[in-house]
mmCIF file of C-alpha atoms and ligand atoms in Angstrom:
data_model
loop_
_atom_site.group_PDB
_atom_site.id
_atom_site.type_symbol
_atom_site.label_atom_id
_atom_site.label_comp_id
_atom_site.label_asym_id
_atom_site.label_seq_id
_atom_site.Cartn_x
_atom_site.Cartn_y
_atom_site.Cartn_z
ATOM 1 C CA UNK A 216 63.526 -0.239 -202.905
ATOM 2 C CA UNK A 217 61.467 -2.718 -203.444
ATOM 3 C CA UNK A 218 57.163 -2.020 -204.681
ATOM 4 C CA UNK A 219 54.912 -4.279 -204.355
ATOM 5 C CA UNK A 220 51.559 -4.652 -206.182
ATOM 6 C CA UNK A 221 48.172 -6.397 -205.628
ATOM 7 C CA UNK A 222 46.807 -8.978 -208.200
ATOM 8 C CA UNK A 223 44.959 -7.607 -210.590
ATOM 9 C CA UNK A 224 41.747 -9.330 -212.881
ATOM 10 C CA UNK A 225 44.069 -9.376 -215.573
ATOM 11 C CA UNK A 226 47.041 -11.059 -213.576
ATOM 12 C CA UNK A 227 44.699 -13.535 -212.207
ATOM 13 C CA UNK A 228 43.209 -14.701 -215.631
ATOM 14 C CA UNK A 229 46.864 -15.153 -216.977
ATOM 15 C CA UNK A 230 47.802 -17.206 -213.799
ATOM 16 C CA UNK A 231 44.746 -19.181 -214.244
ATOM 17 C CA UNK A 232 45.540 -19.287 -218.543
ATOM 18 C CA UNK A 233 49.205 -21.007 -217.341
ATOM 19 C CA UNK A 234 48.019 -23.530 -214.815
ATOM 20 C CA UNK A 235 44.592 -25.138 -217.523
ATOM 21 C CA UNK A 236 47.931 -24.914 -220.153
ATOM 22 C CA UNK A 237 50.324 -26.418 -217.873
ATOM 23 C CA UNK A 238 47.845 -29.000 -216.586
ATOM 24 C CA UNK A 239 47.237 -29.916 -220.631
ATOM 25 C CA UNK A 240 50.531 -30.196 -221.493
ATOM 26 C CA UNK A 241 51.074 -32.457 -218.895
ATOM 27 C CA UNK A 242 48.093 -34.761 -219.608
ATOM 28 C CA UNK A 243 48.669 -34.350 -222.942
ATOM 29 C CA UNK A 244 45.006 -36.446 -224.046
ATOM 30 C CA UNK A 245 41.493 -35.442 -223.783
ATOM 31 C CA UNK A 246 40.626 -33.937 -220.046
ATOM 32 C CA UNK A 247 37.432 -32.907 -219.596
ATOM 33 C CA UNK A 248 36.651 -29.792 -218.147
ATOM 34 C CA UNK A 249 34.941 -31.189 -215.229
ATOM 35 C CA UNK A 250 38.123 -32.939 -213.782
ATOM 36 C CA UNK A 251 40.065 -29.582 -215.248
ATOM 37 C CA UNK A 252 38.156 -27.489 -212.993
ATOM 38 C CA UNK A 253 38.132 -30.108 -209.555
ATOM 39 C CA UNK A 254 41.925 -30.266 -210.272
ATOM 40 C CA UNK A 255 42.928 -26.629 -210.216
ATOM 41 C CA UNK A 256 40.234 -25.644 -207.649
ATOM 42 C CA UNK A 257 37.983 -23.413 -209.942
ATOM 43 C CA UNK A 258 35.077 -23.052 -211.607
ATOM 44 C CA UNK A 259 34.288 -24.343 -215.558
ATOM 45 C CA UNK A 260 33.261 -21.226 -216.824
ATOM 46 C CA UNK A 261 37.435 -20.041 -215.156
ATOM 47 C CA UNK A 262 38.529 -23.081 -217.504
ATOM 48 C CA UNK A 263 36.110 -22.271 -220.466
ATOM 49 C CA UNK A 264 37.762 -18.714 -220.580
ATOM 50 C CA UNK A 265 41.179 -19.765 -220.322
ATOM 51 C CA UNK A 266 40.878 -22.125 -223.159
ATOM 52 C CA UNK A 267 39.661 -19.312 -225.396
ATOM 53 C CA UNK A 268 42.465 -16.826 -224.387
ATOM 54 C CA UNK A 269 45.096 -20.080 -225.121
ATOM 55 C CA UNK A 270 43.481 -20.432 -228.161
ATOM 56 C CA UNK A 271 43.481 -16.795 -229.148
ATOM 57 C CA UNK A 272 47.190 -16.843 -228.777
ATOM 58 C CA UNK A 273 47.455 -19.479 -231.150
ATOM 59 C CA UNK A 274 47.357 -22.379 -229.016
ATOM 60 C CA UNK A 275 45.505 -25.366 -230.811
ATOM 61 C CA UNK A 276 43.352 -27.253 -228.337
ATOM 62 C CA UNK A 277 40.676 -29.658 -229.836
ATOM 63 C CA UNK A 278 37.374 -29.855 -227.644
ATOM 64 C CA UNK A 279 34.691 -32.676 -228.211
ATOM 65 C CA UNK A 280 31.898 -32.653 -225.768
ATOM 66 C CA UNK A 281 32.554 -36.194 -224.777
ATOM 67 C CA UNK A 282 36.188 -36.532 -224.311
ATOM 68 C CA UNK A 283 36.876 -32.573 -223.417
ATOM 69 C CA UNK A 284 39.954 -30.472 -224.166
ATOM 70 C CA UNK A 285 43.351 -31.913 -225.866
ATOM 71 C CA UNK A 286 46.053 -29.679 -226.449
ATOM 72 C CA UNK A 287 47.485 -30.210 -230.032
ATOM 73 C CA UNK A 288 50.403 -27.527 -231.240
ATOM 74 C CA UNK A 289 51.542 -24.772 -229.272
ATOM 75 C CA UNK A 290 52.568 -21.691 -231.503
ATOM 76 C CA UNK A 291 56.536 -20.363 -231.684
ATOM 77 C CA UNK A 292 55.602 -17.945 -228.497
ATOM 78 C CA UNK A 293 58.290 -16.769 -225.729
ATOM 79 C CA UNK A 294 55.422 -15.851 -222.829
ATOM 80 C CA UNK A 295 57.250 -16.184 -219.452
ATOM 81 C CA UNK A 296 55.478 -19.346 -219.450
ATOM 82 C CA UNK A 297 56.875 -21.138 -222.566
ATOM 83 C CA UNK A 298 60.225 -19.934 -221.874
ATOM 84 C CA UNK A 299 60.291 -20.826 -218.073
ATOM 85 C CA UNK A 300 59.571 -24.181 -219.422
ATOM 86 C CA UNK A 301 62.726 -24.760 -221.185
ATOM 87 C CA UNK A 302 64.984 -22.673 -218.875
ATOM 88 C CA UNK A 303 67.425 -24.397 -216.617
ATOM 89 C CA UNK A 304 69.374 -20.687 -215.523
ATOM 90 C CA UNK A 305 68.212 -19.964 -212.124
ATOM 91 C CA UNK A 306 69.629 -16.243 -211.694
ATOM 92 C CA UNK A 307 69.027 -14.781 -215.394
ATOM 93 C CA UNK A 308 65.164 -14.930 -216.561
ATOM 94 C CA UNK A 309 64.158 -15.134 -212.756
ATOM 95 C CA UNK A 310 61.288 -12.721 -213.477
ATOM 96 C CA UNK A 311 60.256 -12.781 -216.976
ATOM 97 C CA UNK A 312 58.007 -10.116 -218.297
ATOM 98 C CA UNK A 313 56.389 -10.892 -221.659
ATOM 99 C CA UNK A 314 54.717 -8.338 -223.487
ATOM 100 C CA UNK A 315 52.269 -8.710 -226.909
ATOM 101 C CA UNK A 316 53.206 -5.321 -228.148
ATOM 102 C CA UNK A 317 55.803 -2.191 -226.485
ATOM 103 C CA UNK A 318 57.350 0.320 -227.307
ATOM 104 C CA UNK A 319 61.025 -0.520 -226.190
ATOM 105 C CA UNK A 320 61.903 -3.788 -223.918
ATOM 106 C CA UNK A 321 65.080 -1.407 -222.629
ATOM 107 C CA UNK A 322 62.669 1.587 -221.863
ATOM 108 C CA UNK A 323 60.330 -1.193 -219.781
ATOM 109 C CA UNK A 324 63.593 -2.498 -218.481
ATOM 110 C CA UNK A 325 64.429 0.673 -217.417
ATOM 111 C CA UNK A 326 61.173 1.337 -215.622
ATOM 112 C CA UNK A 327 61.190 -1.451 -214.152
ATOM 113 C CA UNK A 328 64.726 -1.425 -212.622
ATOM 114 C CA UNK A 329 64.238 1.524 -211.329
ATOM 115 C CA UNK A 330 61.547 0.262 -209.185
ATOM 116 C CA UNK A 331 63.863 -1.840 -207.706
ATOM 117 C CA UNK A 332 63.477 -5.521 -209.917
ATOM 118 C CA UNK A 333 65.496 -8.110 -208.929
ATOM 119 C CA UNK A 334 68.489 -8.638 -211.275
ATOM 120 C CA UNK A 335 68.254 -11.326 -214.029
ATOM 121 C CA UNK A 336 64.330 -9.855 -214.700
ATOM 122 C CA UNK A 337 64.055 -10.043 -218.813
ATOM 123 C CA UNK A 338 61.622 -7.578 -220.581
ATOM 124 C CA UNK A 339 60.778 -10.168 -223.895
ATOM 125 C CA UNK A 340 58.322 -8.527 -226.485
ATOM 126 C CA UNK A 341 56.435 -9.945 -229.347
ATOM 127 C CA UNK A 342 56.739 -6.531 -230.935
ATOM 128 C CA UNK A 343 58.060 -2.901 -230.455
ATOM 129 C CA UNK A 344 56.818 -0.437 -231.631
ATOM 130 C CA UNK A 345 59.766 1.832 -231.127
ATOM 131 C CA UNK A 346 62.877 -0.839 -231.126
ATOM 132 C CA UNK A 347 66.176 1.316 -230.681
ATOM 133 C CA UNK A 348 69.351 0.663 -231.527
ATOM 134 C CA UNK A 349 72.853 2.504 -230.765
ATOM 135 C CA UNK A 350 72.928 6.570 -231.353
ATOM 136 C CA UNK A 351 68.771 6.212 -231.542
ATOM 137 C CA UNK A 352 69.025 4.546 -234.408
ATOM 138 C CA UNK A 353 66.105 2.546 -235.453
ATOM 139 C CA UNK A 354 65.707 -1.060 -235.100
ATOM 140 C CA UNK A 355 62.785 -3.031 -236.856
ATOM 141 C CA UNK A 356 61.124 -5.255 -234.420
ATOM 142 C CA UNK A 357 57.895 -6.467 -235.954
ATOM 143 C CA UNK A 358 55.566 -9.379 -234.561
ATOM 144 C CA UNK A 359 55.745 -13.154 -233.988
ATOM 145 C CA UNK A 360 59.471 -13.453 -236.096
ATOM 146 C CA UNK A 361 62.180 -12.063 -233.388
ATOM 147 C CA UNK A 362 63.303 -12.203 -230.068
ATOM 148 C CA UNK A 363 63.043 -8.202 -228.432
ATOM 149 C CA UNK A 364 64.476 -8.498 -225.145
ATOM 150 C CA UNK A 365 66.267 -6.597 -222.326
ATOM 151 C CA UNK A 366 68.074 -8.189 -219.214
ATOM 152 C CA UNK A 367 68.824 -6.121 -216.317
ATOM 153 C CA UNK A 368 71.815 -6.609 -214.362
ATOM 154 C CA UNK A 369 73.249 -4.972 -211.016
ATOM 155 C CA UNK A 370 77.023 -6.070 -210.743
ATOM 156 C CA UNK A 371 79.104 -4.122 -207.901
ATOM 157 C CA UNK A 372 81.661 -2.532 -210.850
ATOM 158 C CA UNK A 373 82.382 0.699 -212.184
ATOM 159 C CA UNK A 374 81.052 2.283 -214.725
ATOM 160 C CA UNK A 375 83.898 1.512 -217.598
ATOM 161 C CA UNK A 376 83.292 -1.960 -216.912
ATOM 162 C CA UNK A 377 79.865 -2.173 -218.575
ATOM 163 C CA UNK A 378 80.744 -1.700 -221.901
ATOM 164 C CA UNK A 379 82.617 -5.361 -221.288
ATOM 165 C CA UNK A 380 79.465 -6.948 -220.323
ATOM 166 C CA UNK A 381 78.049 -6.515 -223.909
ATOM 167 C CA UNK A 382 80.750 -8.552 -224.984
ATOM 168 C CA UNK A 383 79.828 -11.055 -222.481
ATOM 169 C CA UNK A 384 76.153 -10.918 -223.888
ATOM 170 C CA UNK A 385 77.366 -10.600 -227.444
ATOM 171 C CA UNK A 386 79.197 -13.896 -227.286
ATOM 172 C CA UNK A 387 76.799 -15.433 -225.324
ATOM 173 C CA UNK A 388 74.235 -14.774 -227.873
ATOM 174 C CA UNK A 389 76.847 -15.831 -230.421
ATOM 175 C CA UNK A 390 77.259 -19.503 -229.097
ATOM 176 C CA UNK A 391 73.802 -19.704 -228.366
ATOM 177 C CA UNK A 392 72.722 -19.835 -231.983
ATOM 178 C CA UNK A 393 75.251 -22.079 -233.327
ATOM 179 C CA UNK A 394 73.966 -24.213 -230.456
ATOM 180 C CA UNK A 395 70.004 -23.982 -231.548
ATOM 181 C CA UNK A 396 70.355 -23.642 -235.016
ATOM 182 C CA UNK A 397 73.828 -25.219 -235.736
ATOM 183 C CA UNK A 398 74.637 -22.253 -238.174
ATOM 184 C CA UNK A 399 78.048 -20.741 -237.947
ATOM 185 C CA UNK A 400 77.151 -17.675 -236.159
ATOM 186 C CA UNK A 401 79.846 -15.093 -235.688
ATOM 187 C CA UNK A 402 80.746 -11.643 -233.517
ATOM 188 C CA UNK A 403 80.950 -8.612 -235.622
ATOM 189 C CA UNK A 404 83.242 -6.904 -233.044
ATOM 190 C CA UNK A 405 81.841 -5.578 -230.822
ATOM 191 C CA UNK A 406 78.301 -7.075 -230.458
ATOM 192 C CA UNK A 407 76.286 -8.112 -233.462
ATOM 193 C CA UNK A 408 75.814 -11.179 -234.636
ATOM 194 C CA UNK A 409 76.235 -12.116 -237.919
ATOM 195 C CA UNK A 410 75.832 -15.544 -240.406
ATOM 196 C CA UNK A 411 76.770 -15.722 -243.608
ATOM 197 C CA UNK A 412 78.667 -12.311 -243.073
ATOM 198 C CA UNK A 413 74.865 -11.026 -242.512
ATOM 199 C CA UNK A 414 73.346 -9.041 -239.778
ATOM 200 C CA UNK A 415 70.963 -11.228 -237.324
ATOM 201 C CA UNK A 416 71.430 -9.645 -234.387
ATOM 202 C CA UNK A 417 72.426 -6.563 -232.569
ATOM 203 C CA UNK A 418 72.906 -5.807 -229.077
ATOM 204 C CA UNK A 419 72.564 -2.503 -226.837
ATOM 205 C CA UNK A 420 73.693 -1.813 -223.845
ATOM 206 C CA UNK A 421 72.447 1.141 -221.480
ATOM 207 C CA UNK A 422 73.193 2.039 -217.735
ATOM 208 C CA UNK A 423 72.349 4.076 -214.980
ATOM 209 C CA UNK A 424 75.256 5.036 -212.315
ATOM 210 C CA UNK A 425 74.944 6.058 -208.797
ATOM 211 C CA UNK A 426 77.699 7.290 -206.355
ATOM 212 C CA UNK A 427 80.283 6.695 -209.145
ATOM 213 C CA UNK A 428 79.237 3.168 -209.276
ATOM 214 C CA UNK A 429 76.874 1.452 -211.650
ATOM 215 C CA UNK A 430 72.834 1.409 -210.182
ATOM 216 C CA UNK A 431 72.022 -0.852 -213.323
ATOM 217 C CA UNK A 432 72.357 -2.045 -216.833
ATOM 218 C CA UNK A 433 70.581 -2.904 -219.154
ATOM 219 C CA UNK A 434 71.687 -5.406 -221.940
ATOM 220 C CA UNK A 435 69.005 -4.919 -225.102
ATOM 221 C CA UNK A 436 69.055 -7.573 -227.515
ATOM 222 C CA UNK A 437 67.080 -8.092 -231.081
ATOM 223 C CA UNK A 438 67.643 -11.260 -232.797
ATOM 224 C CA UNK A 439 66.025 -12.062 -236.542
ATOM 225 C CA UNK A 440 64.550 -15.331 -235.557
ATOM 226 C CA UNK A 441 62.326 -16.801 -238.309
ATOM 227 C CA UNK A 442 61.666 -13.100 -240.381
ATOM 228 C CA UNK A 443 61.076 -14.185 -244.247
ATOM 229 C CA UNK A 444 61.886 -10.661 -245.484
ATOM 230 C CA UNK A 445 63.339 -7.311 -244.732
ATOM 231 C CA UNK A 446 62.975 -3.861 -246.292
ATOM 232 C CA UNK A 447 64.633 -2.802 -248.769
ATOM 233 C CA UNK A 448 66.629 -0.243 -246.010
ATOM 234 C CA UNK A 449 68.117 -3.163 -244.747
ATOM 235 C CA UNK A 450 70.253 -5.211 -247.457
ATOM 236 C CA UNK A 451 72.751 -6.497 -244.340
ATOM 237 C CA UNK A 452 69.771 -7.923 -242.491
ATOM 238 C CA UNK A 453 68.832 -12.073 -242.430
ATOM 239 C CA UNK A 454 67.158 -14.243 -239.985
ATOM 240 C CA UNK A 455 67.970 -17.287 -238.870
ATOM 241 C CA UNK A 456 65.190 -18.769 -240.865
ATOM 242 C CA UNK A 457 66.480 -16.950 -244.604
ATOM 243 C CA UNK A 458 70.127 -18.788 -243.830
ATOM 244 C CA UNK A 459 68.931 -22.045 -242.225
ATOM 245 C CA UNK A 460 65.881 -22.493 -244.156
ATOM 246 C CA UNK A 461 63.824 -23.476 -241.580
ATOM 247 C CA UNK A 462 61.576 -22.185 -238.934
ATOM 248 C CA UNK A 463 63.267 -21.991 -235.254
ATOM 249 C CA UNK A 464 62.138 -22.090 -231.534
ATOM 250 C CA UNK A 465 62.406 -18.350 -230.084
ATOM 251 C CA UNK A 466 61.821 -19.660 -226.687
ATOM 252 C CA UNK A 467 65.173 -21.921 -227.051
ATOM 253 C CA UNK A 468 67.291 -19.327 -227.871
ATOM 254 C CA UNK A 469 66.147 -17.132 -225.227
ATOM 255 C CA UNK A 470 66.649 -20.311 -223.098
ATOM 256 C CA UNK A 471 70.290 -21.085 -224.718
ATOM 257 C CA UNK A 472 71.367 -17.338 -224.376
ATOM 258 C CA UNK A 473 69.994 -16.899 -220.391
ATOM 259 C CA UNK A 474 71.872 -20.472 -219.744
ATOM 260 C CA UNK A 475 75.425 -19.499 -221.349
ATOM 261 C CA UNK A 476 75.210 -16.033 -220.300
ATOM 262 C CA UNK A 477 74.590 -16.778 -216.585
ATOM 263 C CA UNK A 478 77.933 -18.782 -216.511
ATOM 264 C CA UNK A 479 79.911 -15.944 -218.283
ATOM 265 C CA UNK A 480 78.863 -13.851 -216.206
ATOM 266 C CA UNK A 481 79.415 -15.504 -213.061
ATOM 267 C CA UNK A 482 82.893 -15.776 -214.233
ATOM 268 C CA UNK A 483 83.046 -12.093 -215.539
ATOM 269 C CA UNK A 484 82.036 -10.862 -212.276
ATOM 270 C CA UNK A 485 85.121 -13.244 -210.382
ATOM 271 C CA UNK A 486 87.813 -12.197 -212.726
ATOM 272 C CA UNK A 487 86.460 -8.503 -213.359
ATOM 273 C CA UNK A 488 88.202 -9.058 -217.119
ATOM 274 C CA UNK A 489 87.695 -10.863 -220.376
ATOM 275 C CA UNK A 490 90.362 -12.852 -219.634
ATOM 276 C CA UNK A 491 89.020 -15.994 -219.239
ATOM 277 C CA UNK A 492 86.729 -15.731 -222.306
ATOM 278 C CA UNK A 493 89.082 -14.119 -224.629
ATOM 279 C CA UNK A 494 90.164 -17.512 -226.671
ATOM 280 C CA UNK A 495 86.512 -18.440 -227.058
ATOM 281 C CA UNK A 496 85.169 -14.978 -228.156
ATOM 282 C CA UNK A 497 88.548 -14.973 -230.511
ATOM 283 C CA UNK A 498 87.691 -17.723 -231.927
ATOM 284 C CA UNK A 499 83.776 -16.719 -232.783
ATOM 285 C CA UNK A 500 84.842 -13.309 -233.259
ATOM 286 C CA UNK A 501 84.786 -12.270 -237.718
ATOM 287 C CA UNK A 502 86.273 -9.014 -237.621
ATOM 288 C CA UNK A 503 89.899 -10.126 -236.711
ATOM 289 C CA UNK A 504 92.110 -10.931 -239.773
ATOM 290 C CA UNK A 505 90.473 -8.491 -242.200
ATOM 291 C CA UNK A 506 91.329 -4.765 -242.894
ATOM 292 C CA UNK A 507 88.323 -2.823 -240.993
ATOM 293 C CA UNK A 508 87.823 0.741 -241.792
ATOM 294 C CA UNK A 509 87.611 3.058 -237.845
ATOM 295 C CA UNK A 510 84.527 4.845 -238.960
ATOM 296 C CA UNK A 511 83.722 8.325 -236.613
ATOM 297 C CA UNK A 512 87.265 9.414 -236.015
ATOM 298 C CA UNK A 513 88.645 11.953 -237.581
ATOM 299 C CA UNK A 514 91.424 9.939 -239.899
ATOM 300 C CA UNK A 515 88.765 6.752 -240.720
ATOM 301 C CA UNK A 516 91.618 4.820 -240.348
ATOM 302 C CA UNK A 517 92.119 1.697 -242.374
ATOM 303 C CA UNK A 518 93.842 -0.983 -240.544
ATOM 304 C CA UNK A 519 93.847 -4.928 -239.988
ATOM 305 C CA UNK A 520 92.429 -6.324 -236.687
ATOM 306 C CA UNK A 521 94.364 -8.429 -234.616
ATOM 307 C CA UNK A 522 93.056 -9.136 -231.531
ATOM 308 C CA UNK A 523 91.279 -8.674 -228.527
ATOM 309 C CA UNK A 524 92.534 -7.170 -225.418
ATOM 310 C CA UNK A 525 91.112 -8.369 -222.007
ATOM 311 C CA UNK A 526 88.910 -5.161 -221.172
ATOM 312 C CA UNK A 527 87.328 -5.949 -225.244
ATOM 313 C CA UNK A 528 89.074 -3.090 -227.274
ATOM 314 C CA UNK A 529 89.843 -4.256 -230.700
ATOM 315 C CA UNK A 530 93.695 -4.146 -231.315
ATOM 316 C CA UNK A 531 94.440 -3.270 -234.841
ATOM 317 C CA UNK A 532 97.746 -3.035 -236.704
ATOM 318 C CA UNK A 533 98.422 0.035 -238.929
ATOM 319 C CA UNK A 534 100.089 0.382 -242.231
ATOM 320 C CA UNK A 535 103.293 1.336 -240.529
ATOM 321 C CA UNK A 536 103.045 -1.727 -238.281
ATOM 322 C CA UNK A 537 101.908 -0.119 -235.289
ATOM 323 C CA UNK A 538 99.544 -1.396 -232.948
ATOM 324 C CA UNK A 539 96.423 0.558 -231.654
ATOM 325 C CA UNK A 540 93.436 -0.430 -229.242
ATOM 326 C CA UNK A 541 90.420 0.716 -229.771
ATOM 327 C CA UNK A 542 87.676 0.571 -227.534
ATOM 328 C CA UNK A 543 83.751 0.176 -227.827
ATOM 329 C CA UNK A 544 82.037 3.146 -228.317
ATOM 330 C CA UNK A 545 84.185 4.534 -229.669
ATOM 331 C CA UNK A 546 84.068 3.783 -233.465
ATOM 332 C CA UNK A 547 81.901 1.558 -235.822
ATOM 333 C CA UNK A 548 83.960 -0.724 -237.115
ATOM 334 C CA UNK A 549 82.788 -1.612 -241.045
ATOM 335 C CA UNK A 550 84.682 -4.029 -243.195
ATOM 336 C CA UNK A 551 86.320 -3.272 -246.501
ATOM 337 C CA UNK A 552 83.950 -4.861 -248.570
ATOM 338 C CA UNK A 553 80.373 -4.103 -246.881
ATOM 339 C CA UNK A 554 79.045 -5.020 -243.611
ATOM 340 C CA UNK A 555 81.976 -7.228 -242.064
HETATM 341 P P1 LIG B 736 75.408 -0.765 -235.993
HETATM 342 O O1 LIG B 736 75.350 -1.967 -236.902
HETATM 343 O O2 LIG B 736 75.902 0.432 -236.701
HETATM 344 O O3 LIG B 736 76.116 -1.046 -234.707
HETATM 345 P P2 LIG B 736 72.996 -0.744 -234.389
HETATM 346 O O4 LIG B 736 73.430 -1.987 -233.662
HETATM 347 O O5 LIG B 736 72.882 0.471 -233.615
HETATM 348 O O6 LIG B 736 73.894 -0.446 -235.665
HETATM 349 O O7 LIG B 736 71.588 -1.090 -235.058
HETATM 350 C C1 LIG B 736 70.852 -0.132 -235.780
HETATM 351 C C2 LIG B 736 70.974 -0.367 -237.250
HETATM 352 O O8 LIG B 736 70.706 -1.717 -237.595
HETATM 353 C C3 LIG B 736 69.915 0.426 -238.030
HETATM 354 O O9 LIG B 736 70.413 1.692 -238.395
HETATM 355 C C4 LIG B 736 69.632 -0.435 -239.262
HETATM 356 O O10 LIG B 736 70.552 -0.170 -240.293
HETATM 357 C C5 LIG B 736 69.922 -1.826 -238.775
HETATM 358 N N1 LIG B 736 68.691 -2.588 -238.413
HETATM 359 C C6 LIG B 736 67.495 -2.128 -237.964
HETATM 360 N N2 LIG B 736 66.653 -3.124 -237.699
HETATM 361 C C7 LIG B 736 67.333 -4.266 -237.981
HETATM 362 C C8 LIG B 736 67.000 -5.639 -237.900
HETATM 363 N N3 LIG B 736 65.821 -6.080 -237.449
HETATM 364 N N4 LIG B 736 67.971 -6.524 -238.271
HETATM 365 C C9 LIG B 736 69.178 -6.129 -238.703
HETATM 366 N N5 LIG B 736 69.540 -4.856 -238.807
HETATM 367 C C10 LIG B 736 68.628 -3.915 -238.442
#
């Protein structure tokens, strides 16, 4: 079902923030805000306030009474508008809703899928106030450093099948940093992220189910983007900034991980198995070769991981040689020494 809503003040003073940025950007000198207002159809005083909100976002934009408005440095922000700029996917990001501060993207996500969103809508965040990870565990999402996101997705599968698409998303995200960045990002098995045998970032995946089928899911992701420190809680924790040294673009990882993700999934959905990504998320995937310790079952089993099957469990090899899948979910799976 799908609910429509009437513009409101605020939505029209965003819409008219986007097109006095868009037309800047795209002059990219001095325009006065004469011709700024004849161009876009509105008044000065429409352009005068737009240029203040774009510069209380961080936006630099020189003015000189002469010459008018130049736009100088736009800050590291992922607004729908910055990241629709970079964004060649056409399916995943269709509807991007950017928020300064929430309390979850997946609760939003939720909300908003259940009012009937179209699927490939994002929920991005600058903040959350109440970031959540797997079992309601906590996860720290403070301002202007990270990507907070959720994607929501409708695929005609059954339920058991979700728990695949996180390793869809995981890898995604995987090969979408090594891409931006060109760090050597790896999959903790199932879906975090790690460099440098660190934490950067972790992915959860909810759903809803209707009829016996899935109604929606929705894939949460947090990503350490240019974060200078972390507390003291969270010695596995770095940033993409702490291992490359340098600040990085949210807005093209977003981009990178919507682009790769909307191909995987294409081919997810055709093949309904991992198959035809299993060599590539082998091959970015850190937790096979090593002993890992089955943490949550009754015998925390200590065993080496060997591979991957094509619905995502983790095949593992016991002391007695025998193998044994184990699925998502099901354990956390913690190296011997520490968090790999
Ligand atoms: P797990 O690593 O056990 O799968 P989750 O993916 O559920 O854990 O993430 C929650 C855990 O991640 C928290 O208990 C905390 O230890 C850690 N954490 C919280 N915030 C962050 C963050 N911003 N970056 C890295 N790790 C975090």
């Amino acid at each position: 079902m799908a609910v429509f809503r009437f513009m409101t003040d605020t939505d029209r003073g965003e819409k008219m923030k986007e097109k006095v940025l868009f037309y800047l950007k795209e002059q990219n000198d001095y325009r006065s805000g004469e011709e700024i207002s004849q161009k876009l159809g509105v008044t000065r005083a429409a352009v005068w306030k737009a240029i203040n909100k774009l510069r209380e976002e961080g936006y630099e934009i020189l003015s000189s009474t002469k010459r008018g408005y130049k736009l100088m440095v736009s800050p590291n922000s992922i607004t729908a508008h910055e990241i629709k700029e970079v964004l060649k996917a056409q399916r995943m990001g269709v509807d991007i809703r950017y928020y300064d501060e929430i309390d979850s993207t997946n609760n939003e996500a939720k909300k908003l899928a259940r009012e009937g969103c179209l699927e490939g809508t994002v929920v991005i965040a600058d903040c959350q106030k109440s970031g959540r990870g797997r079992l309601g565990r906590v996860w720290d999402s403070p301002p202007g450093e990270g990507i907070w996101m959720s994607l929501i997705l409708r695929p005609h599968l059954l339920p058991t099948y979700a728990s695949q698409l996180t390793l869809v998303a995981g890898n995604s995200m995987c090969e979408a940093i090594s891409k931006v960045t060109g760090l050597k990002a790896k999959i903790k098995w199932p879906n975090d992220i790690v460099v440098n045998s660190k934490k950067v970032c972790g992915i959860l995946t909810e759903m809803s189910t209707q009829m016996e089928c899935i109604d929606y899911v929705i894939i949460g992701i947090g990503v350490n983007v240019n974060t200078a420190a972390f507390k003291e809680e969270l010695p596995y924790a770095t940033s993409l900034l702490l291992e490359g040294h340098q600040e990085y673009s949210r807005k093209a990882v977003v981009a990178a991980f919507l682009e790769c993700f909307e191909a995987d999934y294409d081919q997810y959905l055709t093949y309904q198995s991992l198959s035809f990504l299993k060599e590539r998320y082998e091959k970015n995937c850190i937790t096979l070769h090593q002993k890992v310790k089955l943490i949550g079952r009754a015998d925390n089993l200590v065993a080496e991981a060997v591979g991957i099957t094509d619905e995502g469990s983790l095949v593992v090899k016991k002391e007695d040689g025998k193998l044994e899948e184990v699925s998502t979910g099901e354990v956390s799976v913690r190296g011997l020494y520490g968090y790999i």
